[in-house]
N, CA and C of each residue as an Amber inpcrd file, in Angstrom:
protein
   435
  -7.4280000  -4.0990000 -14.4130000  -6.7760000  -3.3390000 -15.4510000
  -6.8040000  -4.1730000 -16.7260000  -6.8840000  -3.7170000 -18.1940000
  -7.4430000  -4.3320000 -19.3120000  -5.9020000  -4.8130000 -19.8630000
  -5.1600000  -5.6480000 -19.5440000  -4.1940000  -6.6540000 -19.6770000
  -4.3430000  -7.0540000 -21.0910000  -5.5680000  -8.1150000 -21.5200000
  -5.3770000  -8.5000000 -22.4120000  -5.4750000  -7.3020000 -23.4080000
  -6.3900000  -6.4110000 -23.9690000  -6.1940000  -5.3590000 -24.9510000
  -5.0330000  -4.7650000 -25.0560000  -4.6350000  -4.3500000 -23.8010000
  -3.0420000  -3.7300000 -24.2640000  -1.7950000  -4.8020000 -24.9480000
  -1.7990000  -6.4130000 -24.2870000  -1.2590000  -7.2860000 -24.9840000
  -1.9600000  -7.2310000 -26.1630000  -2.2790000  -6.9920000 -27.0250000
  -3.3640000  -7.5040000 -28.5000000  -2.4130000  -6.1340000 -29.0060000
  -2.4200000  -4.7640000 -28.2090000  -1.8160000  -3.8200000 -29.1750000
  -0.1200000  -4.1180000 -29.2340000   0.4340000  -4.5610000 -27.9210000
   1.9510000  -5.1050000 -27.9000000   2.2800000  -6.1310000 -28.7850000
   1.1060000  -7.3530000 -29.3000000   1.8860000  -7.9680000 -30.2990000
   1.4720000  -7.6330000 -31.8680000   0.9520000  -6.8270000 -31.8880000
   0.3460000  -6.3190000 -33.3470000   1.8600000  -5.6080000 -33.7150000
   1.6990000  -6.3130000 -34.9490000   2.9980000  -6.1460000 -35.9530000
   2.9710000  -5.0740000 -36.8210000   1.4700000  -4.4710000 -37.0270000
   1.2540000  -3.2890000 -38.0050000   1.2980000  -1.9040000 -36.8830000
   1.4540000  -1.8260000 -35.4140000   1.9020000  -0.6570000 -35.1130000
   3.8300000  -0.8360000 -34.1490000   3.7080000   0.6980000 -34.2200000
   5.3100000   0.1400000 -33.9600000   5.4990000  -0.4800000 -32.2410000
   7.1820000  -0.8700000 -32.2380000   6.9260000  -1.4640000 -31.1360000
   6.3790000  -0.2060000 -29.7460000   6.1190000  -0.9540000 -28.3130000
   5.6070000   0.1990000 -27.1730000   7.1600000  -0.1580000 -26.8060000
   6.6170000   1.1130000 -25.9810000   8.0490000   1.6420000 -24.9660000
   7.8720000   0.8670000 -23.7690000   9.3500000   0.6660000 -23.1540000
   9.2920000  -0.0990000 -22.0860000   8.9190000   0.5640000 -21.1560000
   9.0120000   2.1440000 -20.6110000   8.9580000   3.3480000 -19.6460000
   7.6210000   2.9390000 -19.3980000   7.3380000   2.6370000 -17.6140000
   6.3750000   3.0680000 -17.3310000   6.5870000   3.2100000 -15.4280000
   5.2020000   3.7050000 -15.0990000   5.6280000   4.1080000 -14.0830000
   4.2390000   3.5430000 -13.2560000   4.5840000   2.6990000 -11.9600000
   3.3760000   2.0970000 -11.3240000   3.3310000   2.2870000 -10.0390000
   1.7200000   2.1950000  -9.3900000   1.7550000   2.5070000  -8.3420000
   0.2140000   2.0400000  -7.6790000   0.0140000   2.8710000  -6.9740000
  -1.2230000   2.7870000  -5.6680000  -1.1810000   3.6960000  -5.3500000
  -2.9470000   4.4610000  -5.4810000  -3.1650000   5.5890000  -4.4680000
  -4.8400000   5.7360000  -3.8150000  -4.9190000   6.5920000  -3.3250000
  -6.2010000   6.6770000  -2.8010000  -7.3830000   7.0790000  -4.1450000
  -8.5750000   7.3360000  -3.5020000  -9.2460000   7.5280000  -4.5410000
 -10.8020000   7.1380000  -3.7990000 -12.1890000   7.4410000  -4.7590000
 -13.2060000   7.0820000  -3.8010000 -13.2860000   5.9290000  -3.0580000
 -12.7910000   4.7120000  -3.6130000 -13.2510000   3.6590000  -2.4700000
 -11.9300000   4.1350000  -1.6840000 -10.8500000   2.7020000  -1.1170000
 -10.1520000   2.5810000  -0.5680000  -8.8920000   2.3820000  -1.3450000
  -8.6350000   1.1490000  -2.4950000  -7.6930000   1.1190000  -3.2760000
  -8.0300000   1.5210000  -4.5980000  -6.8310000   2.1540000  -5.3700000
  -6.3090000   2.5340000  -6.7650000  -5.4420000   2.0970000  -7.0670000
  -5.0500000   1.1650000  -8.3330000  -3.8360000   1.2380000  -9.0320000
  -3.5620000   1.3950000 -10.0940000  -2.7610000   2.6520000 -10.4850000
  -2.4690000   3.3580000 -11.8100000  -1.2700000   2.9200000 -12.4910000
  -1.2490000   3.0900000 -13.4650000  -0.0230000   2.4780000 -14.2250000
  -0.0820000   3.8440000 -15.2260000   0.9250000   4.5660000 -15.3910000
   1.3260000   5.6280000 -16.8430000   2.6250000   4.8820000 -17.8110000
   1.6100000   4.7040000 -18.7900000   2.9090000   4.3430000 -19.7670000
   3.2090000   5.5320000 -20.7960000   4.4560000   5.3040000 -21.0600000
   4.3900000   6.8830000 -21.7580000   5.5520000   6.1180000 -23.4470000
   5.4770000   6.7860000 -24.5250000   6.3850000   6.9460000 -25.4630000
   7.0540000   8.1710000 -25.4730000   8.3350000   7.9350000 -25.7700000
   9.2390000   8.8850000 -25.6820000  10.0990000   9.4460000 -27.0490000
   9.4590000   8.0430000 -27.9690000   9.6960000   8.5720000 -29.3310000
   8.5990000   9.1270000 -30.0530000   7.4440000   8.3810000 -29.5220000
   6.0890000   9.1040000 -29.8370000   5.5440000  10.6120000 -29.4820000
   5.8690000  10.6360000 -28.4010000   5.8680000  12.1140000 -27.0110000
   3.9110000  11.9270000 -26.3010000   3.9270000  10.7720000 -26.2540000
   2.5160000  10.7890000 -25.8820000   2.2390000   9.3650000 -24.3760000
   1.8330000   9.2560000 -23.8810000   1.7430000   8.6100000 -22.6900000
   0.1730000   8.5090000 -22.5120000  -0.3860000   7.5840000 -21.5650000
  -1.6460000   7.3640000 -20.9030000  -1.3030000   6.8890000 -19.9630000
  -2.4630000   7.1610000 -19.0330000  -2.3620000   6.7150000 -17.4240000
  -3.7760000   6.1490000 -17.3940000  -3.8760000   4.8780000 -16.9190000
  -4.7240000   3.5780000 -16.5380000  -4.8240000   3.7180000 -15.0810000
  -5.9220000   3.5520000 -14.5220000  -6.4620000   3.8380000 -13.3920000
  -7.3460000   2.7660000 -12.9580000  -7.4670000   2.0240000 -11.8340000
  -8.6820000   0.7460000 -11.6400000  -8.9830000   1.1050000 -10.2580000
 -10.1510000   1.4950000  -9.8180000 -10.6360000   1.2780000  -8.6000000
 -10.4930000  -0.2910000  -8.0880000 -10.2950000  -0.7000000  -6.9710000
 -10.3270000  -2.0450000  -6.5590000 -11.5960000  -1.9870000  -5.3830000
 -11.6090000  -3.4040000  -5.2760000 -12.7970000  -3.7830000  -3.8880000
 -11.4960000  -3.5200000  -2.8410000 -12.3190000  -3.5450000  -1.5280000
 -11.7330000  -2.4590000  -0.7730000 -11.3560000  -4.3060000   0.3980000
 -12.4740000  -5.4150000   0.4220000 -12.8290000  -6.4040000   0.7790000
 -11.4040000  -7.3410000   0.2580000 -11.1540000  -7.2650000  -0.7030000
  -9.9520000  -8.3230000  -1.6180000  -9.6270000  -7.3000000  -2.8960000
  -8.7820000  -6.2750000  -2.8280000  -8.2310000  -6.0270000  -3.8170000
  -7.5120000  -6.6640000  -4.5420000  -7.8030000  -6.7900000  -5.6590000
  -6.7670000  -7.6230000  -7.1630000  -7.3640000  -7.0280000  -8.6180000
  -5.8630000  -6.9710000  -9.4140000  -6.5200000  -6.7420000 -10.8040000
  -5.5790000  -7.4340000 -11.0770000  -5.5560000  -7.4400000 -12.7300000
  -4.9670000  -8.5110000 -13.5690000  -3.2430000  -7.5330000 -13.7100000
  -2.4620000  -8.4650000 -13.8740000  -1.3720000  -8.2140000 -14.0760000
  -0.5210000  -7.8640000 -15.4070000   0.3800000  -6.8630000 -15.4060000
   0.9020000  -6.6350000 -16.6030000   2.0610000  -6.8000000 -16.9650000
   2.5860000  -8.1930000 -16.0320000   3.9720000  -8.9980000 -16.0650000
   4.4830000  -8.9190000 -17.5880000   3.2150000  -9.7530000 -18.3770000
   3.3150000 -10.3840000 -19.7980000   3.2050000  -9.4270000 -20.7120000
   2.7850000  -8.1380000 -20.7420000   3.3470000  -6.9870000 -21.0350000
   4.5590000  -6.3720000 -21.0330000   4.8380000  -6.1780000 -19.8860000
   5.4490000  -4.8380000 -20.1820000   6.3660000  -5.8280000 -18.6620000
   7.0780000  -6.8880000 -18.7670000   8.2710000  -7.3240000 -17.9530000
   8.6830000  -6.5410000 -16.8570000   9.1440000  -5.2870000 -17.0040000
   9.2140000  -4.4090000 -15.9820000   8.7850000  -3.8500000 -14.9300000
   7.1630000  -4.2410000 -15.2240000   5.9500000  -4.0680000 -14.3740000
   5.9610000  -5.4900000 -12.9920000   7.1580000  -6.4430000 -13.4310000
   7.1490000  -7.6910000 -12.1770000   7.3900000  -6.6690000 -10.6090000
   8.7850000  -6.1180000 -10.9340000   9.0130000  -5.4060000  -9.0860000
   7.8240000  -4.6660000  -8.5900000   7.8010000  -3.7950000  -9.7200000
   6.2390000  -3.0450000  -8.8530000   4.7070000  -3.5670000  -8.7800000
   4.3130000  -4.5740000  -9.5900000   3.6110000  -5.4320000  -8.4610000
   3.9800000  -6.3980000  -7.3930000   5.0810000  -6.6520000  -7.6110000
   5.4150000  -7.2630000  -5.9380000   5.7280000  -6.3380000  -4.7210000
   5.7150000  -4.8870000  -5.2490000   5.8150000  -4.1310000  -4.2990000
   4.7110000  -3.9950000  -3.4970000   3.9270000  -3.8790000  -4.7590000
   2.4230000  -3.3120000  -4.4840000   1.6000000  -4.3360000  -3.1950000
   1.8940000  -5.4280000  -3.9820000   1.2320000  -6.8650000  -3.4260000
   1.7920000  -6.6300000  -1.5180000   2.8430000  -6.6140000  -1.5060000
   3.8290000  -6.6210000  -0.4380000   3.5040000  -5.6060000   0.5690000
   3.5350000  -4.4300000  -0.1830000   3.3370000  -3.3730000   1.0980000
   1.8810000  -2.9860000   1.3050000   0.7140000  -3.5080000   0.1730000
  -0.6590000  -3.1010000   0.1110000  -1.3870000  -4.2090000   0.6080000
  -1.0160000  -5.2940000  -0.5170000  -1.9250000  -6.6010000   0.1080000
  -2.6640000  -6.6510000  -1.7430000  -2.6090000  -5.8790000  -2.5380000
  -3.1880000  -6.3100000  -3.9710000  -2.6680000  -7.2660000  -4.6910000
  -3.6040000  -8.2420000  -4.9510000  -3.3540000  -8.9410000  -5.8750000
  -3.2910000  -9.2880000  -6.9680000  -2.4280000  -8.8770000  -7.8450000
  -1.9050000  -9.3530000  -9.1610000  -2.3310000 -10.8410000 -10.2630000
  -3.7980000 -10.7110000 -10.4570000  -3.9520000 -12.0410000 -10.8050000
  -3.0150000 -12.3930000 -12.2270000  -2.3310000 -13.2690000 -12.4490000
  -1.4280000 -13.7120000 -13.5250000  -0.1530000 -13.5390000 -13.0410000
   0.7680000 -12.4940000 -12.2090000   1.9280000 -12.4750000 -12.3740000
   2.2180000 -14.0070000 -11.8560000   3.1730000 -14.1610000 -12.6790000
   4.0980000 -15.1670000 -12.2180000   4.7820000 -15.4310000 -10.7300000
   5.2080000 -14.2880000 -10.3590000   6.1600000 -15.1520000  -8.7300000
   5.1050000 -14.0950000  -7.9270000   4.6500000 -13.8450000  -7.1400000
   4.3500000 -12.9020000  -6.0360000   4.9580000 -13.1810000  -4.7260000
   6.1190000 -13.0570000  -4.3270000   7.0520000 -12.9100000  -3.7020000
   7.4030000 -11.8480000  -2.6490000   7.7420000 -11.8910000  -1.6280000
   8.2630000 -10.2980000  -0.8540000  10.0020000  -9.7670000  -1.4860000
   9.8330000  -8.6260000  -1.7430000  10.9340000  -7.9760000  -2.1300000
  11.5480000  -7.3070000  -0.8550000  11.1340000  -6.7990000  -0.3360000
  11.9730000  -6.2850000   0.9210000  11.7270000  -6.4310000   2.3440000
  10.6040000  -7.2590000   2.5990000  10.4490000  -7.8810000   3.9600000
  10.8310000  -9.8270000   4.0250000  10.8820000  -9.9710000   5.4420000
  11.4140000 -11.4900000   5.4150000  10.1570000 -12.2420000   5.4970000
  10.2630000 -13.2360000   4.7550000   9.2910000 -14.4050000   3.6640000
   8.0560000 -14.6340000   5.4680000   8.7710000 -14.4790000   6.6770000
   7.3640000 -14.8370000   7.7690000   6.4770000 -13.7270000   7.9000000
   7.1340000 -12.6140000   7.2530000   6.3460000 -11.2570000   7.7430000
   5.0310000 -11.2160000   7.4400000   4.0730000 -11.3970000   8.2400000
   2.6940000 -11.2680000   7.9660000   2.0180000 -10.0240000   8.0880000
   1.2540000  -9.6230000   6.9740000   0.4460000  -8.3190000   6.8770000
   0.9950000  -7.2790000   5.8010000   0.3530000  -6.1350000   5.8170000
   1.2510000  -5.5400000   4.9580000   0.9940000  -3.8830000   5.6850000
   2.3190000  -3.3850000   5.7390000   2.9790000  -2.2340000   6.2950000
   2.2410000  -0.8810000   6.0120000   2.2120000  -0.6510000   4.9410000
   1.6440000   0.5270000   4.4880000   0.0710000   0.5410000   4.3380000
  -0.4160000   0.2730000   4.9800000  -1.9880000   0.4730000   4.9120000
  -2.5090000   1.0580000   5.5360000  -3.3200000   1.3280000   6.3620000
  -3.8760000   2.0970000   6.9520000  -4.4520000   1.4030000   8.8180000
  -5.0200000  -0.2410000   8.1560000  -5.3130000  -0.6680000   9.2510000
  -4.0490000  -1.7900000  10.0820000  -2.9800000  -1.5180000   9.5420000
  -1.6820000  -1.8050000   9.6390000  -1.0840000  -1.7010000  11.7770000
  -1.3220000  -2.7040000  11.8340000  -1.2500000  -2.5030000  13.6790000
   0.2610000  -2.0540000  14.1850000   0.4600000  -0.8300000  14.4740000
   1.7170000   0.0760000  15.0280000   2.2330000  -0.6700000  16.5140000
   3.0080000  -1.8920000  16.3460000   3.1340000  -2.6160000  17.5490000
   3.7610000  -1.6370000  18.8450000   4.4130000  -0.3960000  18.3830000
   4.8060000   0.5060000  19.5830000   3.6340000   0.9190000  20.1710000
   2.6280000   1.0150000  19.7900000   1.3470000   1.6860000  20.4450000
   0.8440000   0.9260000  21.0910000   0.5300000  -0.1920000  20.6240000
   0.0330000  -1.4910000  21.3770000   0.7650000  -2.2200000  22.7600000
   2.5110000  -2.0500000  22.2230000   3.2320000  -2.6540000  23.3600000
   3.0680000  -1.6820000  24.1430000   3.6740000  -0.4020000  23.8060000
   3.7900000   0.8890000  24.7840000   3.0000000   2.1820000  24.5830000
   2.0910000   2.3000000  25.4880000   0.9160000   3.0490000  25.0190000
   1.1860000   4.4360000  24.8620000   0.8290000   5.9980000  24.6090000
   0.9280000   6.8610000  24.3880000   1.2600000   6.9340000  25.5420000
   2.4070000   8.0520000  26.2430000   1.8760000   8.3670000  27.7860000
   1.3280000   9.4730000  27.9070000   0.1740000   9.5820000  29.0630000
  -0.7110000  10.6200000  29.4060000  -2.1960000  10.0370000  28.9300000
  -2.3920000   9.0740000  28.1680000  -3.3560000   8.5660000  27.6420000
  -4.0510000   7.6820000  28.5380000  -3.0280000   6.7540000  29.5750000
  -4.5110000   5.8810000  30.1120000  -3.7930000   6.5440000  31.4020000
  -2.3520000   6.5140000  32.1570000  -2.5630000   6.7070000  33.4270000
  -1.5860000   8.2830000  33.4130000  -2.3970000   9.2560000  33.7520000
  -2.8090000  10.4490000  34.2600000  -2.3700000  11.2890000  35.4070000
  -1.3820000  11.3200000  35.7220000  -0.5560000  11.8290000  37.0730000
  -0.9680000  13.1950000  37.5130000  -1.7720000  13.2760000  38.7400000
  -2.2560000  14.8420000  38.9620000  -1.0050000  15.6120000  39.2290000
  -1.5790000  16.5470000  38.7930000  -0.6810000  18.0080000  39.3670000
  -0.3110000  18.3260000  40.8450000   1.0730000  18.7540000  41.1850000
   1.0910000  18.6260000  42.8310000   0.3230000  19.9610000  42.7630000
  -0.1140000  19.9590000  44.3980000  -1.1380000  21.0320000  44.7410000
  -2.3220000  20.5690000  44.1370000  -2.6710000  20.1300000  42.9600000
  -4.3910000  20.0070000  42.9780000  -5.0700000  19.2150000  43.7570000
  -6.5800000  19.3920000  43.4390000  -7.6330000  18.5960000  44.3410000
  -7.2360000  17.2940000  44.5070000  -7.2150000  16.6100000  43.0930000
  -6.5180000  15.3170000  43.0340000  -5.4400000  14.5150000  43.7330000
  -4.8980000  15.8490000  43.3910000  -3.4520000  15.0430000  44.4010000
  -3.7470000  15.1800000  46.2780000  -4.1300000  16.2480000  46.4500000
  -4.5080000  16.0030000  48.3320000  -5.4570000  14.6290000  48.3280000
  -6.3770000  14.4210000  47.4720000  -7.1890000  13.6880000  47.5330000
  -6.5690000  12.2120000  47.7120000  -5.5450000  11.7550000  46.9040000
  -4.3500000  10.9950000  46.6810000  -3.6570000  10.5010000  47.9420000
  -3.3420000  11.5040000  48.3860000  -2.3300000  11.7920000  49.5160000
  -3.1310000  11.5830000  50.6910000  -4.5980000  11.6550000  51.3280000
  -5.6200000  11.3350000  52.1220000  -5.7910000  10.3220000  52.1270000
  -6.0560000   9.2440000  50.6020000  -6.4590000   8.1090000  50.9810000
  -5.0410000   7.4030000  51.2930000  -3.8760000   7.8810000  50.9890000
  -2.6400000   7.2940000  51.5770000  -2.0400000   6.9860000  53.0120000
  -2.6410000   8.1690000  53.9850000  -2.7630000   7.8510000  54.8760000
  -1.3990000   9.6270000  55.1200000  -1.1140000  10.2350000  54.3320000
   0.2030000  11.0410000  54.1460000  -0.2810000  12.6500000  54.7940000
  -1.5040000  12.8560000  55.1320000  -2.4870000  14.2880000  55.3220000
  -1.0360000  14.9870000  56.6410000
């Protein structure tokens, strides 16, 4: 995301100051990661929305800490629950998981430890129906005929 140009228009003294309002995030899009940022004026009545495809391998774009201050929680959100990296912010920190938690939650290839510990049931072991073939078959090699 183009960090430095938007800083060049934030400290230019010949337009007025920007609005602090903005609104950030992550979404899908052709590759794998997106992260959009809409900043909007509210005395102006006009807004833009910034959009960056990321590598799908190591997502990171540049950060808009030194901008727009407000933008710190929601890239540590981002960072936290996605795995993007924020090159420049200052702290990249977890905001709502504990500092050992490894991985990040909201992704896609995100490992669902209930599935893993405890598997779907009906999925690997298969209990025949009483009366079917299966089950006499069951009941024969048991010794139960």
């Amino acid at each position: 995301m183009p960090a430095p140009t938007v800083g060049l228009i934030e400290g230019d003294t010949s337009t007025p100051a920007q609005p602090k309002e903005m609104t950030f995030g992550a979404a899908g899009s052709a590759g794998r990661f997106q992260v959009f940022a809409h900043v909007q004026s509210t005395s102006q009545h006009i807004g833009f929305t910034i959009k960056a495809d990321l590598d799908e391998a190591a997502p990171h774009c540049e950060s808009w800490v030194s901008v727009y201050p407000g933008a710190d929680w929601h890239e540590r959100e981002c960072w936290e629950m996605y795995g993007v990296v924020f090159d420049g912010h200052p702290s990249l920190r977890h905001l709502y998981l504990p500092w050992e938690f490894e991985g990040h939650p909201l992704r896609k290839d995100f490992p669902l430890l209930a599935r893993e510990v405890k598997p779907w049931p009906g999925l690997t072991d298969v209990e025949p129906m009483p009366g079917s073939e299966s089950d006499e078959e069951s009941k024969d090699e048991a010794g139960e005929a």
